[in-house]
Short mmCIF file of C-alpha atoms in Angstrom, two decimals:
data_model
loop_
_atom_site.label_atom_id
_atom_site.label_comp_id
_atom_site.label_asym_id
_atom_site.label_seq_id
_atom_site.Cartn_x
_atom_site.Cartn_y
_atom_site.Cartn_z
CA MET A 1 -51.66 -65.95 117.42
CA ASN A 2 -53.69 -65.47 114.81
CA ALA A 3 -52.29 -65.45 111.09
CA PRO A 4 -52.85 -61.72 110.54
CA ILE A 5 -51.04 -60.61 113.80
CA ALA A 6 -48.25 -63.36 113.00
CA ASN A 7 -47.78 -61.49 109.77
CA ALA A 8 -47.44 -58.15 110.99
CA ALA A 9 -44.84 -59.26 113.52
CA LEU A 10 -42.96 -60.57 110.65
CA ALA A 11 -43.26 -57.32 108.64
CA ASP A 12 -42.07 -55.33 111.56
CA ALA A 13 -39.23 -57.35 111.95
CA VAL A 14 -38.42 -57.64 108.44
CA ALA A 15 -38.40 -53.64 108.40
CA ALA A 16 -36.14 -53.66 111.46
CA ALA A 17 -33.41 -55.58 109.80
CA LEU A 18 -33.63 -53.76 106.85
CA ALA A 19 -32.85 -50.49 108.49
CA THR A 20 -29.86 -51.99 109.69
CA VAL A 21 -28.25 -52.38 106.51
CA ILE A 22 -25.64 -49.61 105.45
CA ASP A 23 -25.14 -48.13 102.10
CA PRO A 24 -21.30 -49.01 101.54
CA GLU A 25 -21.07 -45.80 100.06
CA LEU A 26 -23.28 -43.24 101.82
CA ARG A 27 -22.82 -44.87 105.09
CA ARG A 28 -26.45 -44.63 105.85
CA PRO A 29 -29.31 -46.97 106.13
CA ILE A 30 -30.58 -48.02 102.62
CA THR A 31 -34.30 -47.46 104.33
CA GLU A 32 -33.23 -43.70 105.45
CA LEU A 33 -32.23 -43.25 101.86
CA GLY A 34 -35.33 -44.29 100.00
CA MET A 35 -33.49 -47.46 98.41
CA VAL A 36 -35.99 -49.73 99.36
CA GLU A 37 -38.99 -49.82 96.77
CA SER A 38 -40.72 -52.81 97.93
CA VAL A 39 -40.86 -56.16 99.96
CA ASP A 40 -42.91 -58.67 99.91
CA ILE A 41 -43.24 -61.39 102.29
CA SER A 42 -45.12 -64.74 101.33
CA ASP A 43 -47.05 -67.49 103.52
CA ASP A 44 -43.82 -69.81 103.33
CA GLY A 45 -41.79 -66.92 105.00
CA ARG A 46 -40.01 -66.13 101.31
CA VAL A 47 -38.78 -62.52 100.90
CA SER A 48 -38.71 -60.48 97.76
CA LEU A 49 -36.98 -56.88 98.11
CA ALA A 50 -36.50 -54.49 95.41
CA VAL A 51 -33.36 -52.11 96.13
CA LEU A 52 -33.35 -49.06 94.13
CA LEU A 53 -29.29 -48.35 93.34
CA THR A 54 -28.30 -44.60 92.50
CA ILE A 55 -26.56 -45.55 89.34
CA ALA A 56 -26.75 -48.84 87.33
CA GLY A 57 -23.46 -49.75 87.50
CA CYS A 58 -23.06 -49.07 91.14
CA PRO A 59 -19.42 -50.65 92.33
CA LEU A 60 -21.16 -52.30 95.28
CA ARG A 61 -24.46 -53.76 94.29
CA ASP A 62 -22.90 -57.23 95.25
CA THR A 63 -22.22 -55.95 98.53
CA ILE A 64 -25.64 -54.64 99.17
CA THR A 65 -27.34 -58.03 97.99
CA ALA A 66 -25.43 -59.54 100.36
CA ASP A 67 -25.76 -57.61 103.46
CA ALA A 68 -29.41 -57.33 103.21
CA THR A 69 -29.52 -61.24 102.21
CA GLN A 70 -27.76 -61.60 105.69
CA ALA A 71 -29.83 -59.24 107.76
CA LEU A 72 -33.05 -60.81 106.47
CA LEU A 73 -32.13 -64.47 106.64
CA ALA A 74 -31.16 -63.40 110.36
CA VAL A 75 -35.29 -62.55 111.22
CA PRO A 76 -36.97 -65.37 112.48
CA GLY A 77 -39.83 -66.86 110.03
CA VAL A 78 -37.29 -65.94 107.23
CA ALA A 79 -36.69 -68.98 104.97
CA ALA A 80 -35.56 -67.49 102.09
CA VAL A 81 -34.80 -64.11 100.35
CA ASP A 82 -34.56 -62.59 97.07
CA VAL A 83 -33.21 -59.35 96.11
CA GLU A 84 -34.18 -57.34 92.74
CA LEU A 85 -31.94 -54.43 91.97
CA LYS A 86 -33.54 -51.56 90.20
CA VAL A 87 -31.76 -48.16 89.45
CA MET A 88 -33.51 -44.74 90.77
CA THR A 89 -35.29 -42.70 88.40
CA GLN A 90 -34.04 -38.79 87.63
CA GLU A 91 -36.58 -37.70 90.45
CA GLN A 92 -35.43 -40.25 92.96
CA ARG A 93 -32.06 -39.51 92.81
CA ASP A 94 -32.86 -35.30 92.69
CA ALA A 95 -34.73 -36.42 96.42
CA LEU A 96 -31.77 -38.36 97.19
CA LYS A 97 -29.33 -35.37 96.67
CA GLU A 98 -31.43 -33.11 98.22
CA LEU A 99 -31.79 -35.27 101.62
CA LEU A 100 -28.28 -35.33 101.64
CA ARG A 101 -27.24 -31.67 100.42
CA GLY A 102 -30.53 -29.97 102.33
CA ALA A 103 -33.17 -28.18 100.86
CA GLY A 104 -32.51 -26.90 97.42
CA GLY A 105 -29.71 -29.59 97.27
CA GLN A 106 -27.19 -26.66 97.29
CA ARG A 107 -23.71 -27.34 96.43
CA GLY A 108 -21.02 -25.42 98.41
CA ILE A 109 -18.33 -26.36 100.74
CA PRO A 110 -19.96 -28.30 103.92
CA PHE A 111 -16.98 -27.82 106.21
CA ASN A 112 -17.35 -24.04 105.76
CA GLN A 113 -20.93 -24.33 107.32
CA PRO A 114 -21.58 -22.11 110.43
CA ASP A 115 -23.06 -25.42 111.59
CA SER A 116 -20.08 -27.98 110.91
CA LEU A 117 -18.42 -29.63 113.70
CA THR A 118 -16.06 -31.48 111.32
CA LYS A 119 -12.15 -30.62 112.72
CA VAL A 120 -10.04 -30.15 109.75
CA TYR A 121 -6.39 -31.37 109.72
CA ALA A 122 -4.09 -30.39 106.47
CA VAL A 123 -1.19 -32.77 107.28
CA ALA A 124 1.90 -30.80 105.92
CA SER A 125 5.92 -31.27 105.45
CA GLY A 126 8.69 -29.32 104.72
CA LYS A 127 10.04 -31.76 102.32
CA GLY A 128 8.92 -35.23 100.69
CA GLY A 129 9.78 -38.68 101.82
CA VAL A 130 9.16 -37.84 105.40
CA GLY A 131 6.37 -40.32 105.24
CA LYS A 132 3.85 -37.38 105.20
CA SER A 133 1.25 -39.99 103.62
CA SER A 134 1.22 -43.22 105.56
CA VAL A 135 0.99 -40.69 108.97
CA THR A 136 -2.03 -39.21 107.09
CA VAL A 137 -3.67 -42.70 106.57
CA ASN A 138 -2.90 -44.45 109.75
CA LEU A 139 -3.99 -41.45 111.85
CA ALA A 140 -7.11 -41.45 109.75
CA CYS A 141 -7.88 -45.43 110.13
CA ALA A 142 -6.76 -45.23 113.74
CA LEU A 143 -9.57 -42.57 114.29
CA ALA A 144 -11.98 -44.68 112.20
CA ALA A 145 -11.34 -47.57 114.48
CA GLN A 146 -12.08 -45.77 117.30
CA GLY A 147 -15.70 -45.32 115.91
CA LEU A 148 -15.28 -41.65 114.33
CA ARG A 149 -16.29 -40.67 111.02
CA VAL A 150 -13.59 -39.56 108.88
CA GLY A 151 -12.50 -38.74 105.70
CA ILE A 152 -9.31 -38.13 103.57
CA VAL A 153 -9.16 -35.79 100.60
CA ASP A 154 -5.58 -36.82 98.84
CA ALA A 155 -4.42 -33.10 97.87
CA ASP A 156 -1.00 -34.31 96.79
CA VAL A 157 -2.38 -34.54 93.09
CA TYR A 158 1.24 -34.77 91.79
CA GLY A 159 2.04 -37.26 93.94
CA PHE A 160 -0.98 -38.81 94.99
CA SER A 161 -0.55 -42.55 96.45
CA VAL A 162 -3.27 -42.90 99.48
CA PRO A 163 -5.37 -44.65 97.54
CA GLY A 164 -2.33 -47.54 97.17
CA LEU A 165 -1.62 -46.78 101.05
CA MET A 166 -5.40 -47.96 101.42
CA GLY A 167 -5.81 -50.76 99.30
CA ILE A 168 -8.61 -49.00 97.22
CA THR A 169 -9.10 -50.09 93.79
CA GLN A 170 -12.87 -49.28 93.35
CA PRO A 171 -13.69 -45.75 91.56
CA PRO A 172 -15.84 -43.07 92.82
CA THR A 173 -19.49 -43.88 92.03
CA ARG A 174 -20.94 -40.50 90.09
CA VAL A 175 -24.59 -39.87 91.10
CA ASP A 176 -25.17 -36.64 88.69
CA ASP A 177 -22.74 -33.83 89.66
CA MET A 178 -22.23 -35.34 92.96
CA ILE A 179 -19.27 -37.78 93.92
CA LEU A 180 -19.78 -41.09 96.51
CA PRO A 181 -16.13 -41.59 97.71
CA PRO A 182 -14.97 -45.05 98.08
CA VAL A 183 -14.59 -46.03 101.65
CA ALA A 184 -11.65 -48.29 103.43
CA TYR A 185 -11.53 -49.19 106.93
CA GLY A 186 -14.31 -47.04 107.72
CA VAL A 187 -12.46 -43.76 106.19
CA LYS A 188 -14.22 -42.25 102.93
CA VAL A 189 -11.12 -41.43 100.65
CA ILE A 190 -11.20 -39.19 97.41
CA SER A 191 -8.12 -38.58 95.43
CA ILE A 192 -7.00 -37.51 91.70
CA GLY A 193 -5.25 -41.10 91.47
CA MET A 194 -9.09 -42.34 91.15
CA PHE A 195 -9.64 -40.47 87.71
CA VAL A 196 -6.51 -41.16 85.90
CA SER A 197 -5.72 -44.51 84.09
CA GLY A 198 -2.60 -46.57 85.11
CA ASN A 199 0.23 -44.33 86.69
CA GLN A 200 0.00 -41.27 84.44
CA PRO A 201 1.13 -38.51 85.86
CA VAL A 202 -0.85 -35.33 86.56
CA ALA A 203 0.84 -32.04 84.74
CA TRP A 204 -1.32 -29.02 85.96
CA ARG A 205 -0.95 -25.74 86.53
CA GLY A 206 -2.13 -23.74 89.53
CA PRO A 207 -5.30 -22.66 88.38
CA MET A 208 -6.21 -26.38 87.81
CA LEU A 209 -4.83 -27.50 91.29
CA HIS A 210 -7.16 -25.37 93.08
CA ARG A 211 -10.39 -26.28 90.64
CA ALA A 212 -9.40 -29.86 91.57
CA LEU A 213 -9.50 -29.35 95.18
CA GLU A 214 -12.26 -27.13 95.11
CA GLN A 215 -14.14 -29.90 93.27
CA PHE A 216 -13.32 -32.75 95.75
CA LEU A 217 -14.63 -30.11 98.49
CA THR A 218 -17.99 -29.27 96.68
CA ASP A 219 -18.72 -32.46 94.72
CA VAL A 220 -17.63 -35.03 96.93
CA TYR A 221 -20.41 -36.25 99.39
CA PHE A 222 -18.54 -36.82 102.40
CA GLY A 223 -21.58 -36.32 104.81
CA ASP A 224 -20.96 -35.56 108.50
CA LEU A 225 -17.61 -35.99 109.78
CA ASP A 226 -16.02 -36.06 113.06
CA ALA A 227 -12.29 -35.31 111.53
CA LEU A 228 -11.49 -34.43 108.00
CA PHE A 229 -7.60 -34.91 106.74
CA LEU A 230 -6.01 -32.89 103.79
CA ASP A 231 -2.74 -34.87 102.63
CA LEU A 232 -0.73 -32.04 101.01
CA PRO A 233 2.00 -31.84 98.82
CA PRO A 234 5.61 -30.86 100.53
CA GLY A 235 6.40 -27.24 100.83
CA THR A 236 4.36 -24.22 100.73
CA GLY A 237 2.67 -24.19 96.83
CA ASP A 238 -0.31 -23.80 95.32
CA ILE A 239 -1.93 -26.26 97.02
CA ALA A 240 -1.36 -25.23 100.51
CA ILE A 241 -2.58 -21.47 99.70
CA SER A 242 -5.62 -22.94 97.77
CA VAL A 243 -6.20 -24.96 101.24
CA ALA A 244 -6.17 -21.82 103.44
CA GLN A 245 -8.26 -20.01 100.94
CA LEU A 246 -11.41 -22.78 100.53
CA LEU A 247 -10.75 -24.32 104.22
CA PRO A 248 -9.66 -21.33 106.18
CA LYS A 249 -10.47 -23.49 109.96
CA ALA A 250 -7.97 -26.09 108.64
CA GLU A 251 -5.43 -26.53 111.23
CA ILE A 252 -2.19 -27.65 110.09
CA LEU A 253 -0.12 -30.89 111.09
CA VAL A 254 3.29 -30.78 110.45
CA VAL A 255 5.49 -33.79 109.97
CA THR A 256 9.28 -34.13 110.03
CA THR A 257 12.22 -36.26 110.94
CA PRO A 258 14.61 -35.75 113.86
CA GLN A 259 17.04 -34.28 111.34
CA ALA A 260 18.24 -30.53 112.13
CA ALA A 261 18.27 -29.71 108.27
CA ALA A 262 14.63 -31.49 107.77
CA ALA A 263 12.78 -29.41 110.96
CA ASP A 264 14.41 -26.49 109.33
CA VAL A 265 12.79 -26.95 106.16
CA ALA A 266 9.59 -28.19 107.96
CA GLU A 267 9.34 -24.65 109.80
CA ARG A 268 8.07 -23.26 106.77
CA ALA A 269 5.61 -25.24 106.18
CA GLY A 270 3.78 -24.52 109.57
CA ALA A 271 4.98 -20.92 109.37
CA ILE A 272 2.72 -20.78 106.49
CA ALA A 273 -0.15 -20.33 109.30
CA THR A 274 1.23 -16.59 109.93
CA GLN A 275 0.13 -15.65 106.55
CA THR A 276 -3.25 -17.23 106.26
CA GLY A 277 -4.28 -17.35 109.75
CA GLN A 278 -4.85 -20.65 110.43
CA LYS A 279 -3.98 -22.80 113.38
CA VAL A 280 -0.89 -24.90 113.65
CA ALA A 281 -2.10 -28.18 115.69
CA GLY A 282 1.08 -29.86 116.37
CA VAL A 283 4.67 -31.51 114.56
CA ILE A 284 4.63 -35.17 114.58
CA GLU A 285 8.38 -36.72 114.07
CA ASN A 286 8.44 -39.74 112.23
CA MET A 287 11.61 -42.16 111.59
CA SER A 288 12.69 -41.13 115.04
CA TYR A 289 14.48 -44.17 116.06
CA LEU A 290 15.03 -47.66 115.15
CA GLU A 291 14.77 -50.30 117.91
CA MET A 292 17.63 -52.52 118.42
CA PRO A 293 17.00 -56.10 119.44
CA ASP A 294 18.62 -55.58 122.68
CA GLY A 295 16.18 -52.91 123.46
CA GLY A 296 18.33 -49.97 122.45
CA ARG A 297 17.75 -47.58 120.42
CA MET A 298 19.51 -46.53 116.82
CA GLU A 299 18.96 -42.81 116.19
CA LEU A 300 19.70 -42.76 112.49
CA PHE A 301 18.23 -39.73 111.11
CA GLY A 302 19.67 -37.94 114.43
CA SER A 303 17.43 -36.73 117.43
CA GLY A 304 15.69 -33.58 118.45
CA GLY A 305 13.87 -32.15 115.62
CA GLY A 306 10.93 -32.56 116.01
CA SER A 307 10.93 -30.78 119.55
CA VAL A 308 12.85 -28.08 118.18
CA LEU A 309 10.37 -27.58 115.53
CA ALA A 310 7.56 -27.13 117.51
CA GLY A 311 9.17 -25.01 119.81
CA ARG A 312 10.22 -22.94 117.00
CA LEU A 313 7.00 -22.57 115.93
CA THR A 314 5.48 -22.25 118.75
CA ALA A 315 7.60 -18.72 118.99
CA THR A 316 6.88 -18.19 115.56
CA VAL A 317 2.70 -18.17 115.39
CA GLY A 318 2.67 -16.89 118.81
CA ALA A 319 0.52 -19.73 120.20
CA GLU A 320 1.66 -23.16 121.52
CA VAL A 321 2.93 -26.03 119.31
CA PRO A 322 3.01 -29.31 120.71
CA LEU A 323 5.30 -32.06 119.89
CA LEU A 324 2.34 -34.80 119.41
CA GLY A 325 4.29 -37.84 119.21
CA GLN A 326 7.39 -39.44 118.07
CA ILE A 327 7.07 -42.26 115.49
CA PRO A 328 9.67 -45.02 115.59
CA LEU A 329 11.19 -46.64 112.09
CA ASP A 330 9.37 -49.93 111.38
CA ILE A 331 9.94 -52.29 108.77
CA GLN A 332 5.87 -53.50 109.36
CA LEU A 333 5.04 -49.83 108.57
CA ARG A 334 6.46 -49.93 105.60
CA GLU A 335 5.00 -53.28 104.52
CA GLY A 336 1.52 -52.25 105.58
CA GLY A 337 1.63 -49.08 103.06
CA ASP A 338 3.04 -51.70 100.15
CA SER A 339 0.28 -54.09 101.14
CA GLY A 340 -2.85 -51.49 101.39
CA VAL A 341 -3.39 -52.39 105.32
CA PRO A 342 -2.55 -49.47 107.71
CA ILE A 343 -0.24 -50.56 110.52
CA VAL A 344 -2.47 -49.30 113.15
CA LEU A 345 -4.82 -52.01 112.04
CA GLY A 346 -2.29 -54.95 110.63
CA GLN A 347 -0.20 -54.80 113.65
CA PRO A 348 -1.63 -52.27 116.18
CA ASP A 349 0.62 -54.09 118.87
CA THR A 350 3.95 -52.63 117.17
CA PRO A 351 5.83 -49.59 118.57
CA ALA A 352 5.02 -47.79 115.50
CA ALA A 353 1.06 -48.77 115.49
CA ALA A 354 1.45 -47.56 119.34
CA ALA A 355 2.82 -44.29 118.84
CA LEU A 356 0.88 -43.66 115.86
CA SER A 357 -2.56 -44.43 117.98
CA GLY A 358 -1.53 -42.10 120.54
CA ILE A 359 -1.22 -39.07 118.36
CA ALA A 360 -4.54 -40.09 117.03
CA GLY A 361 -5.92 -40.21 120.37
CA ARG A 362 -4.81 -36.77 121.54
CA LEU A 363 -6.73 -35.43 117.99
CA ALA A 364 -9.70 -37.25 118.86
CA ALA A 365 -9.72 -35.60 122.49
CA LYS A 366 -10.11 -32.22 120.79
CA PRO A 367 -13.94 -31.86 121.02
CA ARG A 368 -16.02 -30.69 117.88
CA GLY A 369 -15.99 -27.25 119.34
CA LEU A 370 -19.22 -25.14 119.42
CA ALA A 371 -17.17 -21.77 119.66
CA GLY A 372 -18.48 -19.05 117.56
CA MET A 373 -21.77 -20.84 116.33
CA LYS A 374 -25.48 -19.76 117.07
CA LEU A 375 -27.23 -21.90 119.27
CA GLY A 376 -30.68 -20.82 118.32
CA LEU A 377 -31.27 -19.97 122.22
CA GLN A 378 -33.83 -16.52 123.17
CA PRO A 379 -33.87 -15.53 126.28
CA ARG A 380 -37.24 -16.19 128.33
#
């Protein structure tokens, strides 16, 4: 093999390796995003790579450098790698936004577009303290672990907790008017908690809550998701109404405990669907029982609340509302939330993790439907 052919083969291998380097925020290859400015290969096998970052203070610049270096060093014939990080020009950022948002870079809620196949789940509860946020996080992570593309909007503005439950400390990246959400365990997450300092409370009235949710849905780039979860605040207040207005196709998941009083309150969170025209995807019963060392079960909060709630909502909304699963009490579920490692990932063999994964499996089995979509087919 002569030298030119060998160099061409190495250049092809280097290009193929770079195509495997995924931008940690956009979750697409850096080659596809126009982030590779130049690649130079010397005769001694040293590769000099220039990568364009979206902004100068990109929080994951070290990750991009490390991933690119690792991918290139795995190519036979590459002896060393030098990565230079540069910053996109305004024209290059505009081109990137147009690539991501489509022609013209139009803003809007992508999940409402006619060609969107994303399943949107609004996770609701009648009252606080039933573990709604923990359920949301674990369902999202379980689906992501199955290879699905998943996002979470922490819509509980007053009581935001999703970043802590997922161990996220990184702020979102702003590319002009576009926000790139942090990614943890393969899940893209946005929360008002990422925009306030410390444990500062958020004291907003209804219109500001609506605007914040609308901005999360229009300005945050989630990409093509299989599932989007919205962690709603308890009850049927401003955010629940805003979700129905902004995402009319969102399906409601109602989280309750087995206690009869909790089921009574939770019924209101699901029954709002009769006013908004939404579908209730199902009921999830959390804190169902405590497994005892002898194999028995202690029902600390009573029993039957989830199935009773599912039956009531079925009658109220006039469509089948299934009980999707029952999640037992588990100390490791609480510990996983405190440490930022969801139990479905940290302790997947526990009963609580198995129950959560089972519920996620039922949601994953729902196809991304084509009903109502125009396929562009013409009769011959």
